[in-house]
Coordinates of C-alpha atoms and ligand atoms in Angstrom, one line a residue:
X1 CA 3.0 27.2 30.2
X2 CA 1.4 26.9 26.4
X3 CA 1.6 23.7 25.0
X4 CA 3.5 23.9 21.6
X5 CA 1.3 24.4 18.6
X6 CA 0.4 21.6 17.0
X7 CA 2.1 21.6 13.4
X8 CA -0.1 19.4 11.0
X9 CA 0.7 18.7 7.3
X10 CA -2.1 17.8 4.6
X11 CA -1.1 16.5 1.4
X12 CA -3.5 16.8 -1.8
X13 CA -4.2 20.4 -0.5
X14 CA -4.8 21.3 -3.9
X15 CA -8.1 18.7 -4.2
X16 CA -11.5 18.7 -2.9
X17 CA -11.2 16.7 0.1
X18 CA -7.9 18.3 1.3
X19 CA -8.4 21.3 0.8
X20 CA -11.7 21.7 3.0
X21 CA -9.5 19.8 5.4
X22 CA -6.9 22.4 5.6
X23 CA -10.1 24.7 6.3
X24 CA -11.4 22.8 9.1
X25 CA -7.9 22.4 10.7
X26 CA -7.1 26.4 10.7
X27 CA -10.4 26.8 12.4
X28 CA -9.6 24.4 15.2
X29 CA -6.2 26.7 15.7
X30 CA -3.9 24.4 13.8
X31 CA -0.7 25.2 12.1
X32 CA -1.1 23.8 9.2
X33 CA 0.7 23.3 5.7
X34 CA -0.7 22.1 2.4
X35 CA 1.4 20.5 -0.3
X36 CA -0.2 19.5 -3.6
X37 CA 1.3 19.7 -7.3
X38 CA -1.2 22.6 -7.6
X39 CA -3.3 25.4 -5.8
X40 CA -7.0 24.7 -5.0
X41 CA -9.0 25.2 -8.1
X42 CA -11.9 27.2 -6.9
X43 CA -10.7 29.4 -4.0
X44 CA -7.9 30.9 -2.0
X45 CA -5.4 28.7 0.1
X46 CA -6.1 29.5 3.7
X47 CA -2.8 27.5 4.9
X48 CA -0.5 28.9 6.7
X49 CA 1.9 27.5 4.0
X50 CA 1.9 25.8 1.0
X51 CA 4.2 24.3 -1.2
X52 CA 3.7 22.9 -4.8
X53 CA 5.4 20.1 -4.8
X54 CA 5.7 16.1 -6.2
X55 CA 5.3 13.9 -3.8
X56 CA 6.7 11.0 -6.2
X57 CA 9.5 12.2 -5.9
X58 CA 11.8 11.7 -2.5
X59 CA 13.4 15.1 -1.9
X60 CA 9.9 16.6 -2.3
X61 CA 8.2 13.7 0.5
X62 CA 10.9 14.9 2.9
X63 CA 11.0 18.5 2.4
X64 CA 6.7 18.3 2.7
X65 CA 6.7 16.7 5.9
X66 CA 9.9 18.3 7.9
X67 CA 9.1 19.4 11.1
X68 CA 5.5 18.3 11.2
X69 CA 3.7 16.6 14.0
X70 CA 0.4 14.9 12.3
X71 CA 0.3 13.9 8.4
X72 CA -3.5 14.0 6.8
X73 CA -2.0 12.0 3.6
X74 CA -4.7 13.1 0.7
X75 CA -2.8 13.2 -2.1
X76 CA -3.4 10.6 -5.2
X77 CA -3.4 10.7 -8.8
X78 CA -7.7 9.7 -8.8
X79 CA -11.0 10.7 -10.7
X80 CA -14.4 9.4 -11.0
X81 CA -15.2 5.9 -12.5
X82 CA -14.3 7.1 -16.3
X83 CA -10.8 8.4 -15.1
X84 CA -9.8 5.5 -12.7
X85 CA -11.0 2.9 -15.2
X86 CA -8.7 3.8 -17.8
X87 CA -5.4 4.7 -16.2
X88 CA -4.6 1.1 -13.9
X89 CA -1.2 1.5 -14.4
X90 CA -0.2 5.5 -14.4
X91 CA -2.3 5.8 -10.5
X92 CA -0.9 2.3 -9.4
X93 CA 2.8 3.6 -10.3
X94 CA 1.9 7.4 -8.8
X95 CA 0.2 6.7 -5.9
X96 CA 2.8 4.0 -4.9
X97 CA 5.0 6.5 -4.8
X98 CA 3.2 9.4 -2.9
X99 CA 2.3 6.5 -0.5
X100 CA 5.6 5.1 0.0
X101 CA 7.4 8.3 0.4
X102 CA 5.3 10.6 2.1
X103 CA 5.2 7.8 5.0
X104 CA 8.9 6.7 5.6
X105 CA 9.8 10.6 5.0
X106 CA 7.0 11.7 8.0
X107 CA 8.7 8.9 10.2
X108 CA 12.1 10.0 9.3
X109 CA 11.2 13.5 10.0
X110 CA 9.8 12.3 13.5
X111 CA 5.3 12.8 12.8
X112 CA 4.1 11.0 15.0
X113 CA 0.0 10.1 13.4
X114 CA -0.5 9.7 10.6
X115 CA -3.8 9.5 8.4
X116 CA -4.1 7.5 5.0
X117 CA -7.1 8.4 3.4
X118 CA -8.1 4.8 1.7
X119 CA -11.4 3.9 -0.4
X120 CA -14.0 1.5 -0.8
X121 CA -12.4 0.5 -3.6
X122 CA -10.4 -1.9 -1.2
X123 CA -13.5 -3.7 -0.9
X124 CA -13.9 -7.1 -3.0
X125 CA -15.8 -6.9 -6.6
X126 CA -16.9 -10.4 -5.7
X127 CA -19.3 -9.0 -2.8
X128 CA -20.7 -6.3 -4.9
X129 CA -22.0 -8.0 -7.8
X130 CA -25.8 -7.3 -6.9
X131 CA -27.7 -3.4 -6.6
X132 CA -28.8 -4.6 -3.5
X133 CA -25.8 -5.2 -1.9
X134 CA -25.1 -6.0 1.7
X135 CA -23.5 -3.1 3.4
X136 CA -19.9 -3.9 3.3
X137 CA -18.2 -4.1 7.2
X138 CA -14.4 -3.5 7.4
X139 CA -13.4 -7.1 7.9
X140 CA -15.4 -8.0 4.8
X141 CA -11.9 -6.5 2.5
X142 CA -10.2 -10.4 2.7
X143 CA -9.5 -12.1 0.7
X144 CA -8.9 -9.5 -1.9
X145 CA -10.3 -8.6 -5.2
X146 CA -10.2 -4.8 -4.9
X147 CA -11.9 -2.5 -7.5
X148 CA -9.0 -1.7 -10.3
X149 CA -5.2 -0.6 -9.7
X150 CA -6.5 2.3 -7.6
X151 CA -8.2 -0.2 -5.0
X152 CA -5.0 -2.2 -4.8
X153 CA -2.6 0.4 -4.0
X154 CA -5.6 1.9 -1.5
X155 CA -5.0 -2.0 0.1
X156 CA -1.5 -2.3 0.4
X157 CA -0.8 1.3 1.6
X158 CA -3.1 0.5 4.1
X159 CA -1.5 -2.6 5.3
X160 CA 2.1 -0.9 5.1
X161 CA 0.4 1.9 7.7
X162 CA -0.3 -1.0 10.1
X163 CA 3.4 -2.3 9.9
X164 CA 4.1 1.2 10.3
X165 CA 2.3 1.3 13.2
X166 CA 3.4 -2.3 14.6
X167 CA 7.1 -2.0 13.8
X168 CA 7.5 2.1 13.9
X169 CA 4.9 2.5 16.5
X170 CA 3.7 5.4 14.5
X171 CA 0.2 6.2 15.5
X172 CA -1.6 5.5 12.1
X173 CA -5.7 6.5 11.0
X174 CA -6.9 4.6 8.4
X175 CA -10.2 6.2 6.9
X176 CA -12.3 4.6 3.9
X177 CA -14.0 6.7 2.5
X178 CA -17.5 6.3 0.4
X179 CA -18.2 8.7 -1.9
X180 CA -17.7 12.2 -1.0
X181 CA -19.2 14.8 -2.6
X182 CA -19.8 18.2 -2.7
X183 CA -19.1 22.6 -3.4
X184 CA -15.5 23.3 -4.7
X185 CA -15.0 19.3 -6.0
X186 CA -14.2 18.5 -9.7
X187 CA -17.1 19.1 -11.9
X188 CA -15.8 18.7 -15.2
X189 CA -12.8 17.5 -17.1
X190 CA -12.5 13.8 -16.8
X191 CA -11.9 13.0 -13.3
X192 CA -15.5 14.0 -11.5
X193 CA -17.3 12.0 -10.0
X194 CA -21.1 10.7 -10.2
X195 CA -22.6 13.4 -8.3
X196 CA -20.7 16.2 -9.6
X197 CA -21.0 14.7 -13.0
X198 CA -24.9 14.9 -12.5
X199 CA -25.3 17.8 -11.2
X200 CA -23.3 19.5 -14.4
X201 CA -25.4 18.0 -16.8
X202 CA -28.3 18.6 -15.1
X203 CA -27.1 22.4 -14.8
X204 CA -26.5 22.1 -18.6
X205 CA -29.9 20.9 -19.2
X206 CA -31.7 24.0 -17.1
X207 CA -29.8 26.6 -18.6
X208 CA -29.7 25.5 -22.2
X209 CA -33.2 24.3 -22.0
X210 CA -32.8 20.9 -23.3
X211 CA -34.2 18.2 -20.3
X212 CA -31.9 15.4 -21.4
X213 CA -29.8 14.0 -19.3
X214 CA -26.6 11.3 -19.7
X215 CA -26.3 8.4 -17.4
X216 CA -24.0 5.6 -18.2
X217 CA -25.4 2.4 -18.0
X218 CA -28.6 1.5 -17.3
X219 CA -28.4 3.6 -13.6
X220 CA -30.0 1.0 -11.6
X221 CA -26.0 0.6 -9.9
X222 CA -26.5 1.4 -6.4
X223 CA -24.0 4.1 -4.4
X224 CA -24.1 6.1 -0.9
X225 CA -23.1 9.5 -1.4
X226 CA -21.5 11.5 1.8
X227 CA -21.4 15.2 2.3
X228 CA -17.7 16.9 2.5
X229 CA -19.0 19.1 5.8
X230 CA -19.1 15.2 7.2
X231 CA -16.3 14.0 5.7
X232 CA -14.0 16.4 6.9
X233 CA -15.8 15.6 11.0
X234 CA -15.4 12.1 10.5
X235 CA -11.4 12.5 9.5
X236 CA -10.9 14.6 12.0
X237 CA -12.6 12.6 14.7
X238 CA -10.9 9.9 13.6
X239 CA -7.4 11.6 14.3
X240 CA -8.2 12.4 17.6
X241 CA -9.5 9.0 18.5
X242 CA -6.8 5.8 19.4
X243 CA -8.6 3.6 16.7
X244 CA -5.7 2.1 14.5
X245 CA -7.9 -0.1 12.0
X246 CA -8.9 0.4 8.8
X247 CA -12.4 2.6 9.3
X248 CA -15.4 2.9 6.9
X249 CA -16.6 7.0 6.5
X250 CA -19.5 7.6 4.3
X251 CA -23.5 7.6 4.6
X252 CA -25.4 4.5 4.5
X253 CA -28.4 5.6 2.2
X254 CA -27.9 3.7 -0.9
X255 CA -29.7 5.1 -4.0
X256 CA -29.0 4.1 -7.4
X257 CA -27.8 6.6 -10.3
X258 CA -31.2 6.7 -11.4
X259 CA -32.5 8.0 -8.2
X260 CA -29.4 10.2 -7.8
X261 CA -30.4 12.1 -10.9
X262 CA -34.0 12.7 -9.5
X263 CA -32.8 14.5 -6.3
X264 CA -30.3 16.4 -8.2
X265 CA -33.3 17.5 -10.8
X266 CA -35.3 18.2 -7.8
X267 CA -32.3 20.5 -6.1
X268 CA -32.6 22.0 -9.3
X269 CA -36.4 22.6 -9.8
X270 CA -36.7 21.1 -12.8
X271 CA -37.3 17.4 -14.1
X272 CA -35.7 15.3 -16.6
X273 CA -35.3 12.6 -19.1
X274 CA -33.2 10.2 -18.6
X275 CA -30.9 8.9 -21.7
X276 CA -29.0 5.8 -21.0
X277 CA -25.7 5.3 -22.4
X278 CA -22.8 3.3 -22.6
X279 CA -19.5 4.1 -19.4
X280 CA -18.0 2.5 -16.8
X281 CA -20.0 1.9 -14.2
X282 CA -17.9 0.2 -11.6
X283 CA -19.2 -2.4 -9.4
X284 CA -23.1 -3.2 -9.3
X285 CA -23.8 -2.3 -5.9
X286 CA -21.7 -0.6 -2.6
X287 CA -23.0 0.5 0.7
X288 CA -21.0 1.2 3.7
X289 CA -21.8 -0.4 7.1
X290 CA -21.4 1.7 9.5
X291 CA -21.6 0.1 12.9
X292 CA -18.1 0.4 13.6
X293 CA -18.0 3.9 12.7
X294 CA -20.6 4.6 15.3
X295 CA -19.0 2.7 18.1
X296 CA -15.6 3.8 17.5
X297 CA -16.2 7.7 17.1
X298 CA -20.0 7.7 18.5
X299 CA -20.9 9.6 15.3
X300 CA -22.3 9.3 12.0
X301 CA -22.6 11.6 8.8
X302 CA -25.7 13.8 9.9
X303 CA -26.1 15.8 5.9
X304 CA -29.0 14.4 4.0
X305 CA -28.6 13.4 0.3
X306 CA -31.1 16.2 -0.2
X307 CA -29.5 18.7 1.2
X308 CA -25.9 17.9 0.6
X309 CA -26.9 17.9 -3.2
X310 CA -28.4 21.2 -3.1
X311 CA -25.6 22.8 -1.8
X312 CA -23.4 20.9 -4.7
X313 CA -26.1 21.6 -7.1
X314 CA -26.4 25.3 -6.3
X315 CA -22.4 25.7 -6.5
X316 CA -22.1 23.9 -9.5
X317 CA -25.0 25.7 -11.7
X318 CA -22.8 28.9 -10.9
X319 CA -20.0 27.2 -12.1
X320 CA -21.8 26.2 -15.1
X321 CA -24.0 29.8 -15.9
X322 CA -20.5 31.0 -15.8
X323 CA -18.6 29.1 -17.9
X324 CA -21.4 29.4 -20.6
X325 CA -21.2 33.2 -19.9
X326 CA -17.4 33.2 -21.0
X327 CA -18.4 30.8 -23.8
X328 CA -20.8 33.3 -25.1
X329 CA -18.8 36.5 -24.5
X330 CA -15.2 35.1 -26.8
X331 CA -18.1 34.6 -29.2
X332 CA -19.2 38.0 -29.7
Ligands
NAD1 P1 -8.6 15.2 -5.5 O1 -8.2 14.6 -6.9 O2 -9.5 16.4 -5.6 O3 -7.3 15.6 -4.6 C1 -6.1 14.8 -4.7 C2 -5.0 15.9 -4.8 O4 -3.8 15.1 -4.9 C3 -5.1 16.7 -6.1 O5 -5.2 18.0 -5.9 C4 -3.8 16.3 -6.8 O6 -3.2 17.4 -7.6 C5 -2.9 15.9 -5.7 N1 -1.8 15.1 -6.2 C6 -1.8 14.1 -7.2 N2 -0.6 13.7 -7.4 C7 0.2 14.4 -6.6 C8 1.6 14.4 -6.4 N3 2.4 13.5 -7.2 N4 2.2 15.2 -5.5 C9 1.4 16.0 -4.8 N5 0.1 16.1 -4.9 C10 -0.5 15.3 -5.8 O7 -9.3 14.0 -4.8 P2 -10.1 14.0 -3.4 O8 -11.5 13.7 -3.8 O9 -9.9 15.3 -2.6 O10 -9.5 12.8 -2.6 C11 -8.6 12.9 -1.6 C12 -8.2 11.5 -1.1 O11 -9.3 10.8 -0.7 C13 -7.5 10.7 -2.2 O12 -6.4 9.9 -1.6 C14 -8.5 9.8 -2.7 O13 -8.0 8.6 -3.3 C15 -9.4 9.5 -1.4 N6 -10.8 9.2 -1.7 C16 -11.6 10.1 -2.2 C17 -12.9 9.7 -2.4 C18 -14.0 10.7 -2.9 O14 -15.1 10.3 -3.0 N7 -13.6 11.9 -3.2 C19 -13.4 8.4 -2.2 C20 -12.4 7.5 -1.8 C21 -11.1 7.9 -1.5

């Protein structure tokens, strides 16, 4: 007899993340429905369905996750440094309530795993202080001080999926991701992130001709920067394996925004100057330790800074010869 097809729900189809997520599952034969408060931005939906829908809001959590087996839980009201450190309490209030909902509505409705999708924001500020921080291990998150509002939700949401999981016996995932980057992510607008920030602005300075190049701060803060090919492995690895504790996913190269500028003005052939201004820059240093990782899905991100960038970089100066194009054309 065939096994029933597994019916999988991903929430934040819309974004970056999820939506290369919903690509990944359709290839492995999945049924699969996306909800998000809005279609992908950059290309078609490849779901079987999707539904635009507000996942603060109760009805909507229910009606997202009815009849679904597994719940990859992506959606949050989230940017890049700039955006997260300006809106504490609008993504502690929203992503409360996507959290809160989406999880009692997939137990109500009978999922039975269920993937949160936290951050290395959960991480305390008071261990990365230095640029050469010590790779932070998943025990290391007590006691708290997470990065901003968006970390704290991150670290209650993840201890409500353990009760979840202890009182429900719901089989919960708990991924923390590092920095994911890469093509069809935000790249302008307020909420992108470092990488896709630089490799706009980098883009601009090719095309316009003008070699200098924004960085807030003095960019000597230290990052690790994972590729979404990766990403999307390691969540889905991570589903499949019985590991029910909060686990780190990202590379464990750190560079600093200095040096991430460089490889994206390599990707793109050309060099820069560097002009350093005022903006958030978050905390000093982060770098994720990724023993556990290795011993609990005997895997580790394989993409290269270098060559994840210049497959972001080559997407995004598209994007950006493009938009110029447009620019130049409601001119004339
Ligand atoms: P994204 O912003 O591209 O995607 C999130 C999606 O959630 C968006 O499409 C948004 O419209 C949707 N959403 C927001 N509010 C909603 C609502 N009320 N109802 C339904 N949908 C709603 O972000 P992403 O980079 O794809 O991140 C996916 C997940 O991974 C998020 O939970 C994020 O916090 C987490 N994360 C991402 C990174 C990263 O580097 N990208 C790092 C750490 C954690």
């Amino acid at each position: 007899m065939r096994e029933k097809k597994i019916r999988v729900l991903v929430t934040g189809a819309g974004g970056f993340i999820g939506h290369h997520l919903v690509t990944y599952l359709k290839q492995k034969g999945y049924w699969v429905r996306g909800v998000d408060l809005k279609y992908p931005d950059y290309s078609e939906v490849d779901a079987d369905e999707f539904e635009l829908l507000d996942l603060r809001r109760w009805d909507s959590a229910l009606q997202a996750t009815r009849g679904i087996d597994h719940v990859y839980a992506l959606a949050a009201d989230m940017g890049g440094m700039g955006y997260i450190s300006a809106h504490h309490a609008q993504i502690l209030h929203n992503n409360a309530l996507i959290n809160f909902h989406t999880m009692e509505a997939a137990r109500l409705n009978g999922a039975t795993h269920y993937l949160y999708t936290s951050s290395a924001c959960v991480y305390p500020e008071y261990l990365q202080t230095d640029a050469q921080v010590t790779p932070l291990k998943e025990e290391d998150v007590l006691p708290a001080q997470p990065q901003d509002a968006y970390g704290w939700e991150k670290l209650i949401t993840e201890i409500l999926a353990g009760y979840y999981q202890q009182d429900y016996g719901m089989e919960t995932r708990i991924v923390r991701f590092h920095n994911i980057f890469g093509e069809f992510g935000t790249w302008d607008g307020g909420r992108e992130k470092a990488p896709a920030a630089m490799c706009r602005k980098v883009a601009i300075a090719k095309l316009n001709g003008n070699p200098i190049v924004e960085v807030w701060g003095d960019g000597e803060q230290t990052r690790s920067f994972c590729h979404i090919n990766d990403c999307v492995e390691g969540i889905y690895k991570l589903m499949q394996s019985d590991y029910r504790k909060p686990l780190n996913l990202g590379q464990d190269r750190m560079v600093t925004i200095n040096e991430l500028v460089d490889l994206v003005a390599k990707a793109a052939g050309i060099s820069v100057e560097k002009k350093h201004v005022d903006g958030p820059q978050g905390v000093r240093g982060r770098n994720s330790d990724n023993t556990r990782l290795r011993e609990v899905l005997d895997w580790e991100p394989q993409i290269s800074l270098e060559e994840g960038l210049k497959r972001t970089y080559d997407w995004i100066e598209e994007q950006v010869r493009q938009r110029l194009e447009e620019e130049v054309a409601n001119i004339e």
